[in-house]
Structure formats: C-alpha cells, structure tokens
PDB file of C-alpha atoms in Angstrom:
ATOM      1  CA  MET A   1      81.913 118.693 136.846  1.00 38.00           C
ATOM      2  CA  ILE A   2      85.550 118.135 136.289  1.00 43.00           C
ATOM      3  CA  GLY A   3      85.999 117.372 132.803  1.00 44.00           C
ATOM      4  CA  LEU A   4      89.213 115.738 131.453  1.00 42.00           C
ATOM      5  CA  PRO A   5      91.898 116.710 129.951  1.00 48.00           C
ATOM      6  CA  ARG A   6      91.252 117.245 126.253  1.00 47.00           C
ATOM      7  CA  ASP A   7      93.788 114.685 125.185  1.00 52.00           C
ATOM      8  CA  TRP A   8      92.218 111.668 127.285  1.00 46.00           C
ATOM      9  CA  SER A   9      89.940 110.808 124.648  1.00 52.00           C
ATOM     10  CA  THR A  10      93.062 110.718 121.935  1.00 49.00           C
ATOM     11  CA  ASN A  11      95.371 108.965 124.566  1.00 52.00           C
ATOM     12  CA  ARG A  12      92.824 106.496 124.969  1.00 52.00           C
ATOM     13  CA  LEU A  13      92.212 105.722 121.589  1.00 49.00           C
ATOM     14  CA  ILE A  14      96.058 104.541 121.120  1.00 49.00           C
ATOM     15  CA  ILE A  15      95.774 102.769 123.876  1.00 49.00           C
ATOM     16  CA  ALA A  16      92.947 100.560 122.546  1.00 51.00           C
ATOM     17  CA  GLU A  17      94.495 100.435 118.910  1.00 52.00           C
ATOM     18  CA  ARG A  18      97.955  99.026 120.809  1.00 53.00           C
ATOM     19  CA  LEU A  19      95.617  96.218 123.029  1.00 48.00           C
ATOM     20  CA  SER A  20      93.635  95.484 119.498  1.00 52.00           C
ATOM     21  CA  MET A  21      96.944  95.328 117.382  1.00 52.00           C
ATOM     22  CA  ARG A  22      98.578  92.916 120.321  1.00 52.00           C
ATOM     23  CA  HIS A  23      95.573  90.884 120.218  1.00 48.00           C
ATOM     24  CA  ARG A  24      95.137  90.374 116.363  1.00 66.00           C
ATOM     25  CA  VAL A  25      98.770  89.838 115.319  1.00 69.00           C
ATOM     26  CA  ARG A  26      98.551  86.961 118.539  1.00 75.00           C
ATOM     27  CA  ASP A  27      95.184  85.485 116.815  1.00 77.00           C
ATOM     28  CA  GLU A  28      96.426  85.383 113.456  1.00 84.00           C
ATOM     29  CA  LEU A  29     100.333  84.835 113.897  1.00 87.00           C
ATOM     30  CA  THR A  30      99.135  80.777 113.732  1.00 89.00           C
ATOM     31  CA  GLY A  31      98.135  81.700 110.117  1.00 90.00           C
ATOM     32  CA  VAL A  32     101.106  83.443 109.186  1.00 93.00           C
ATOM     33  CA  ILE A  33     103.146  80.349 110.490  1.00 93.00           C
ATOM     34  CA  ILE A  34     100.793  78.292 108.476  1.00 94.00           C
ATOM     35  CA  PHE A  35     101.106  80.196 105.168  1.00 95.00           C
ATOM     36  CA  VAL A  36     104.582  80.276 105.085  1.00 96.00           C
ATOM     37  CA  GLY A  37     104.818  76.214 106.298  1.00 97.00           C
ATOM     38  CA  ILE A  38     102.732  75.955 103.090  1.00 97.00           C
ATOM     39  CA  VAL A  39     105.603  77.558 100.880  1.00 97.00           C
ATOM     40  CA  TRP A  40     108.443  75.972 102.771  1.00 97.00           C
ATOM     41  CA  LEU A  41     106.538  72.491 102.305  1.00 97.00           C
ATOM     42  CA  VAL A  42     105.617  72.971  98.497  1.00 96.00           C
ATOM     43  CA  PHE A  43     110.058  73.597  98.254  1.00 96.00           C
ATOM     44  CA  LEU A  44     110.805  70.696 100.241  1.00 96.00           C
ATOM     45  CA  LEU A  45     107.831  68.130  98.040  1.00 96.00           C
ATOM     46  CA  ASP A  46     109.223  69.917  94.592  1.00 94.00           C
ATOM     47  CA  LEU A  47     112.841  68.372  95.962  1.00 93.00           C
ATOM     48  CA  ILE A  48     111.604  65.079  96.914  1.00 94.00           C
ATOM     49  CA  ILE A  49     109.003  64.155  93.712  1.00 92.00           C
ATOM     50  CA  PRO A  50     110.466  64.040  90.693  1.00 87.00           C
ATOM     51  CA  VAL A  51     107.683  66.496  88.722  1.00 88.00           C
ATOM     52  CA  ASP A  52     109.083  70.325  88.128  1.00 90.00           C
ATOM     53  CA  PHE A  53     106.315  71.727  90.186  1.00 93.00           C
ATOM     54  CA  ASN A  54     108.158  75.425  89.234  1.00 93.00           C
ATOM     55  CA  ALA A  55     106.900  74.709  85.524  1.00 94.00           C
ATOM     56  CA  TRP A  56     102.992  75.812  87.008  1.00 95.00           C
ATOM     57  CA  GLY A  57     104.160  79.726  87.767  1.00 96.00           C
ATOM     58  CA  ILE A  58     102.607  82.280  85.965  1.00 97.00           C
ATOM     59  CA  ARG A  59     103.557  82.212  82.140  1.00 97.00           C
ATOM     60  CA  PRO A  60     102.068  85.275  80.621  1.00 97.00           C
ATOM     61  CA  ARG A  61      99.228  85.086  77.625  1.00 96.00           C
ATOM     62  CA  THR A  62      99.264  81.533  77.873  1.00 97.00           C
ATOM     63  CA  VAL A  63      95.751  79.394  79.290  1.00 96.00           C
ATOM     64  CA  ILE A  64      97.828  76.919  81.098  1.00 95.00           C
ATOM     65  CA  GLY A  65      99.931  79.872  82.792  1.00 96.00           C
ATOM     66  CA  LEU A  66      96.528  81.098  84.153  1.00 97.00           C
ATOM     67  CA  ALA A  67      96.752  78.440  86.861  1.00 96.00           C
ATOM     68  CA  GLY A  68     100.620  79.843  87.911  1.00 97.00           C
ATOM     69  CA  ILE A  69      98.682  83.130  89.079  1.00 97.00           C
ATOM     70  CA  PRO A  70      97.740  81.158  92.350  1.00 97.00           C
ATOM     71  CA  LEU A  71     100.298  79.155  92.418  1.00 97.00           C
ATOM     72  CA  ALA A  72     103.427  81.262  91.562  1.00 97.00           C
ATOM     73  CA  PRO A  73     103.760  82.414  94.736  1.00 97.00           C
ATOM     74  CA  LEU A  74     104.550  79.157  96.804  1.00 97.00           C
ATOM     75  CA  LEU A  75     107.211  78.619  93.865  1.00 97.00           C
ATOM     76  CA  HIS A  76     110.528  79.027  94.359  1.00 96.00           C
ATOM     77  CA  ALA A  77     114.036  78.560  91.782  1.00 93.00           C
ATOM     78  CA  ASP A  78     115.993  77.227  94.965  1.00 94.00           C
ATOM     79  CA  ILE A  79     116.569  77.610  98.767  1.00 95.00           C
ATOM     80  CA  TRP A  80     118.412  80.910  98.405  1.00 95.00           C
ATOM     81  CA  HIS A  81     115.146  82.578  96.496  1.00 94.00           C
ATOM     82  CA  LEU A  82     112.978  80.947  99.152  1.00 96.00           C
ATOM     83  CA  VAL A  83     114.825  82.315 102.016  1.00 95.00           C
ATOM     84  CA  ALA A  84     114.841  85.449 100.501  1.00 93.00           C
ATOM     85  CA  ASN A  85     111.258  85.704 100.375  1.00 95.00           C
ATOM     86  CA  THR A  86     110.767  84.544 103.768  1.00 96.00           C
ATOM     87  CA  PHE A  87     111.425  86.886 106.452  1.00 94.00           C
ATOM     88  CA  PRO A  88     109.880  89.578 104.654  1.00 94.00           C
ATOM     89  CA  LEU A  89     106.935  87.549 104.197  1.00 95.00           C
ATOM     90  CA  ILE A  90     106.519  86.620 108.011  1.00 94.00           C
ATOM     91  CA  ILE A  91     107.608  90.571 109.130  1.00 93.00           C
ATOM     92  CA  LEU A  92     104.906  91.523 106.388  1.00 94.00           C
ATOM     93  CA  LEU A  93     102.237  89.728 107.337  1.00 94.00           C
ATOM     94  CA  CYS A  94     102.406  90.089 110.952  1.00 91.00           C
ATOM     95  CA  LEU A  95     102.306  94.031 110.438  1.00 90.00           C
ATOM     96  CA  LEU A  96      99.388  93.212 108.110  1.00 92.00           C
ATOM     97  CA  ALA A  97      97.634  91.147 110.964  1.00 87.00           C
ATOM     98  CA  GLY A  98      98.097  94.409 113.096  1.00 80.00           C
ATOM     99  CA  SER A  99      96.279  96.780 111.123  1.00 81.00           C
ATOM    100  CA  ARG A 100      92.097  97.186 110.556  1.00 82.00           C
ATOM    101  CA  ALA A 101      92.712  95.741 107.248  1.00 86.00           C
ATOM    102  CA  ASN A 102      91.061  91.597 106.666  1.00 89.00           C
ATOM    103  CA  SER A 103      94.176  90.188 106.652  1.00 91.00           C
ATOM    104  CA  ALA A 104      93.775  86.774 104.499  1.00 92.00           C
ATOM    105  CA  GLY A 105      91.473  89.496 102.031  1.00 94.00           C
ATOM    106  CA  VAL A 106      94.354  91.023 101.361  1.00 96.00           C
ATOM    107  CA  VAL A 107      96.607  88.620 100.590  1.00 97.00           C
ATOM    108  CA  VAL A 108      94.368  86.754  98.606  1.00 97.00           C
ATOM    109  CA  GLY A 109      93.143  90.073  96.682  1.00 97.00           C
ATOM    110  CA  LEU A 110      97.138  90.965  96.205  1.00 98.00           C
ATOM    111  CA  ILE A 111      97.750  86.966  95.225  1.00 98.00           C
ATOM    112  CA  LEU A 112      94.954  87.431  92.503  1.00 98.00           C
ATOM    113  CA  LEU A 113      95.123  91.211  90.936  1.00 97.00           C
ATOM    114  CA  GLY A 114      99.319  90.688  90.994  1.00 97.00           C
ATOM    115  CA  GLY A 115      99.219  87.826  89.049  1.00 97.00           C
ATOM    116  CA  ALA A 116      96.428  88.408  86.457  1.00 98.00           C
ATOM    117  CA  ALA A 117      98.545  91.755  86.304  1.00 97.00           C
ATOM    118  CA  LEU A 118     101.292  90.063  85.131  1.00 97.00           C
ATOM    119  CA  TRP A 119     100.023  87.390  83.129  1.00 98.00           C
ATOM    120  CA  LEU A 120      98.641  90.162  81.249  1.00 97.00           C
ATOM    121  CA  VAL A 121     102.054  92.521  80.716  1.00 96.00           C
ATOM    122  CA  GLY A 122     104.636  90.343  81.819  1.00 94.00           C
ATOM    123  CA  ARG A 123     107.771  88.935  79.340  1.00 93.00           C
ATOM    124  CA  PRO A 124     107.514  85.996  77.742  1.00 93.00           C
ATOM    125  CA  ALA A 125     109.166  83.859  80.896  1.00 93.00           C
ATOM    126  CA  ILE A 126     107.649  81.364  83.490  1.00 95.00           C
ATOM    127  CA  HIS A 127     107.443  84.058  86.923  1.00 96.00           C
ATOM    128  CA  ILE A 128     107.699  82.523  90.816  1.00 96.00           C
ATOM    129  CA  GLY A 129     107.998  83.003  94.010  1.00 96.00           C
ATOM    130  CA  ALA A 130     106.524  85.307  96.559  1.00 96.00           C
ATOM    131  CA  SER A 131     108.439  88.271  96.004  1.00 95.00           C
ATOM    132  CA  SER A 132     105.057  89.820  94.343  1.00 96.00           C
ATOM    133  CA  LEU A 133     102.982  89.301  97.138  1.00 97.00           C
ATOM    134  CA  VAL A 134     105.491  90.814  99.409  1.00 96.00           C
ATOM    135  CA  PHE A 135     106.058  94.080  97.163  1.00 96.00           C
ATOM    136  CA  GLY A 136     102.052  94.231  96.790  1.00 97.00           C
ATOM    137  CA  LEU A 137     102.054  93.843 101.034  1.00 96.00           C
ATOM    138  CA  ILE A 138     104.391  96.797 101.455  1.00 96.00           C
ATOM    139  CA  ALA A 139     103.157  99.317  98.840  1.00 95.00           C
ATOM    140  CA  PHE A 140      99.435  98.010 100.803  1.00 96.00           C
ATOM    141  CA  LEU A 141     100.935  98.876 104.352  1.00 94.00           C
ATOM    142  CA  ILE A 142     102.657 101.929 103.501  1.00 94.00           C
ATOM    143  CA  ALA A 143      99.765 103.371 101.347  1.00 94.00           C
ATOM    144  CA  ALA A 144      96.889 102.095 103.925  1.00 91.00           C
ATOM    145  CA  GLY A 145      98.659 104.088 106.999  1.00 89.00           C
ATOM    146  CA  LEU A 146      99.413 106.825 104.756  1.00 90.00           C
ATOM    147  CA  LEU A 147      95.532 107.602 103.390  1.00 88.00           C
ATOM    148  CA  GLU A 148      94.115 106.025 106.849  1.00 83.00           C
ATOM    149  CA  ARG A 149      96.087 108.460 109.152  1.00 78.00           C
ATOM    150  CA  ARG A 150      95.422 106.853 112.402  1.00 78.00           C
ATOM    151  CA  PRO A 151      98.912 106.726 115.030  1.00 78.00           C
ATOM    152  CA  ILE A 152      98.689 102.811 115.481  1.00 78.00           C
ATOM    153  CA  ALA A 153      98.350 102.841 110.925  1.00 79.00           C
ATOM    154  CA  LEU A 154     101.137 105.514 110.255  1.00 84.00           C
ATOM    155  CA  VAL A 155     103.593 103.660 112.829  1.00 85.00           C
ATOM    156  CA  ILE A 156     103.239 100.571 110.377  1.00 84.00           C
ATOM    157  CA  SER A 157     103.355 102.779 107.777  1.00 88.00           C
ATOM    158  CA  LEU A 158     106.403 104.105 108.156  1.00 87.00           C
ATOM    159  CA  LEU A 159     108.299 101.084 109.612  1.00 87.00           C
ATOM    160  CA  VAL A 160     107.550  99.489 106.393  1.00 93.00           C
ATOM    161  CA  ALA A 161     108.750 103.328 104.585  1.00 90.00           C
ATOM    162  CA  VAL A 162     111.963 102.443 106.466  1.00 87.00           C
ATOM    163  CA  PHE A 163     112.949  99.108 106.341  1.00 87.00           C
ATOM    164  CA  TYR A 164     111.402  98.202 102.848  1.00 90.00           C
ATOM    165  CA  GLY A 165     110.897 101.335 100.981  1.00 88.00           C
ATOM    166  CA  GLY A 166     114.059 101.373  99.093  1.00 87.00           C
ATOM    167  CA  THR A 167     113.344  97.879  98.065  1.00 86.00           C
ATOM    168  CA  LEU A 168     109.983  98.808  96.410  1.00 89.00           C
ATOM    169  CA  VAL A 169     111.542 101.529  94.476  1.00 85.00           C
ATOM    170  CA  TRP A 170     114.692  99.534  93.153  1.00 88.00           C
ATOM    171  CA  GLY A 171     113.061  96.252  92.884  1.00 89.00           C
ATOM    172  CA  VAL A 172     110.315  97.708  90.256  1.00 87.00           C
ATOM    173  CA  LEU A 173     112.759  99.340  88.296  1.00 85.00           C
ATOM    174  CA  PRO A 174     112.619  97.248  85.054  1.00 85.00           C
ATOM    175  CA  LYS A 175     116.355  95.521  84.504  1.00 77.00           C
ATOM    176  CA  LEU A 176     117.187  93.955  81.596  1.00 67.00           C
ATOM    177  CA  GLY A 177     117.899  90.342  81.089  1.00 66.00           C
ATOM    178  CA  GLY A 178     118.413  87.862  84.316  1.00 72.00           C
ATOM    179  CA  ASN A 179     116.149  85.697  86.626  1.00 82.00           C
ATOM    180  CA  VAL A 180     113.881  88.680  88.706  1.00 86.00           C
ATOM    181  CA  SER A 181     111.070  89.129  87.799  1.00 91.00           C
ATOM    182  CA  TRP A 182     110.979  93.091  87.971  1.00 93.00           C
ATOM    183  CA  GLU A 183     107.137  92.524  86.301  1.00 94.00           C
ATOM    184  CA  GLY A 184     106.041  90.846  89.299  1.00 95.00           C
ATOM    185  CA  HIS A 185     107.085  93.241  91.979  1.00 96.00           C
ATOM    186  CA  LEU A 186     106.133  96.403  89.739  1.00 96.00           C
ATOM    187  CA  THR A 187     102.365  94.254  89.451  1.00 97.00           C
ATOM    188  CA  GLY A 188     102.526  93.087  92.977  1.00 97.00           C
ATOM    189  CA  ALA A 189     103.239  96.750  94.360  1.00 96.00           C
ATOM    190  CA  ILE A 190     100.080  98.111  91.778  1.00 97.00           C
ATOM    191  CA  ALA A 191      97.919  95.694  93.137  1.00 97.00           C
ATOM    192  CA  GLY A 192      98.983  97.144  96.978  1.00 97.00           C
ATOM    193  CA  LEU A 193      98.062 100.408  95.911  1.00 96.00           C
ATOM    194  CA  GLY A 194      94.716  99.777  94.851  1.00 96.00           C
ATOM    195  CA  LEU A 195      93.688  97.644  97.156  1.00 96.00           C
ATOM    196  CA  ALA A 196      95.012 100.282  99.868  1.00 95.00           C
ATOM    197  CA  ALA A 197      92.639 102.913  97.882  1.00 93.00           C
ATOM    198  CA  ALA A 198      89.583 100.731  97.817  1.00 92.00           C
ATOM    199  CA  TRP A 199      89.808  99.570 101.624  1.00 87.00           C
ATOM    200  CA  THR A 200      90.537 102.900 102.979  1.00 84.00           C
ATOM    201  CA  LYS A 201      87.616 104.164 101.152  1.00 80.00           C
ATOM    202  CA  ARG A 202      85.220 101.826 102.301  1.00 75.00           C
ATOM    203  CA  GLN A 203      86.054 102.684 106.329  1.00 68.00           C
TER     204      GLN A 203
END
C-alpha cells in the first residue's frame, strides 16, 4: 500500500482551516455590521435627541456608573472618537470571526469584564467609547493565537501584533491629564488576556 506524504495531513488541516475561516467570516459579517451599525445609530440619536447619552458611561465606584459597563462601548464623545474606533473594531471583529472562538461570547465577556474592572479601578470621570473593547480584542487575538498554536490562529495573532501591537503597548501606559481613558485600554487588554487563557484551556 502506497502511503501518503508525511505532510499531507498537515496540509489538509491547513486547507480545511482556511475554508472554515472564510465560511465563518462570511456568516458572522452580518453580526459585525449590525453591532457597528448600532454604535453609529446611538451616536446619531445622541445628536438628535436632547438627552446626554454620554452621561450613562462608566462612573467608577458609583451605583449609577454600573449601567455604563454594558453601555459605554456604544457611547462616543464626537465623530472623530467614533471613527477612530470604527475601523479597528470592524477589522478585529472580522478576524475574531475567523478564529474558532465563540465571537459573541468573547465580545460580551470583554465588555463585561473590562467594564467591571474599569468601574473598580478607573479615575473619577465618565468613561465612554469602544476602545476598551478594541484593546480587549487585540490582546485576545494575539494571546489566543500564541497559546493555541494552530497555523491560522498564529497568522491572525501575527497580523494583529504587526498592525496593532504598538497601539496596545502605548495605549495602556498611564497618561496624566487628557480625556483618553488609558485605564479602559488597560482593563480591556487584561480582560482579553484572561479570556484567551481561559478559552484555550478548554480546547
């Protein structure tokens, strides 16, 4: 009996992963568009309705600030703040869809864990924006790829590290003054690392 080349099974696995990745990204693209669309819709409603939506952001260590944990990623200070978060959000969510992780579960986990940590340790201010989720996705995708060590996962990890690794490092460093919530970046990244470790342990 003639045996197959030794690397045949590996090549077949890589091809299957690529096809699976394309299928998942295509299937989950609608969810990505809907989520980003909701973020933009909230911003437009905030412009039209005479109510300050941003008051519902995360206010650390206050009861009213608890509502901001799930709501903060939907709220943005201005159009530039929103645009700055939109493009990385779309790219990272599509890369997440190409992984084997439960995309919706990861996003919800990052929002809740990162938001809760920010509520506990953040400076007294109103923290808003999807950047905490963005940093959580960066950290999750890099860590999950390195821990999982599958070809496709490693490629995703490398891409994210190349394009967003610098942003991750500089974004979590403490900054005096200003309106940037570096604490949100840091807690989001920590949540991403924690979720990646927990998820890969179950694989």
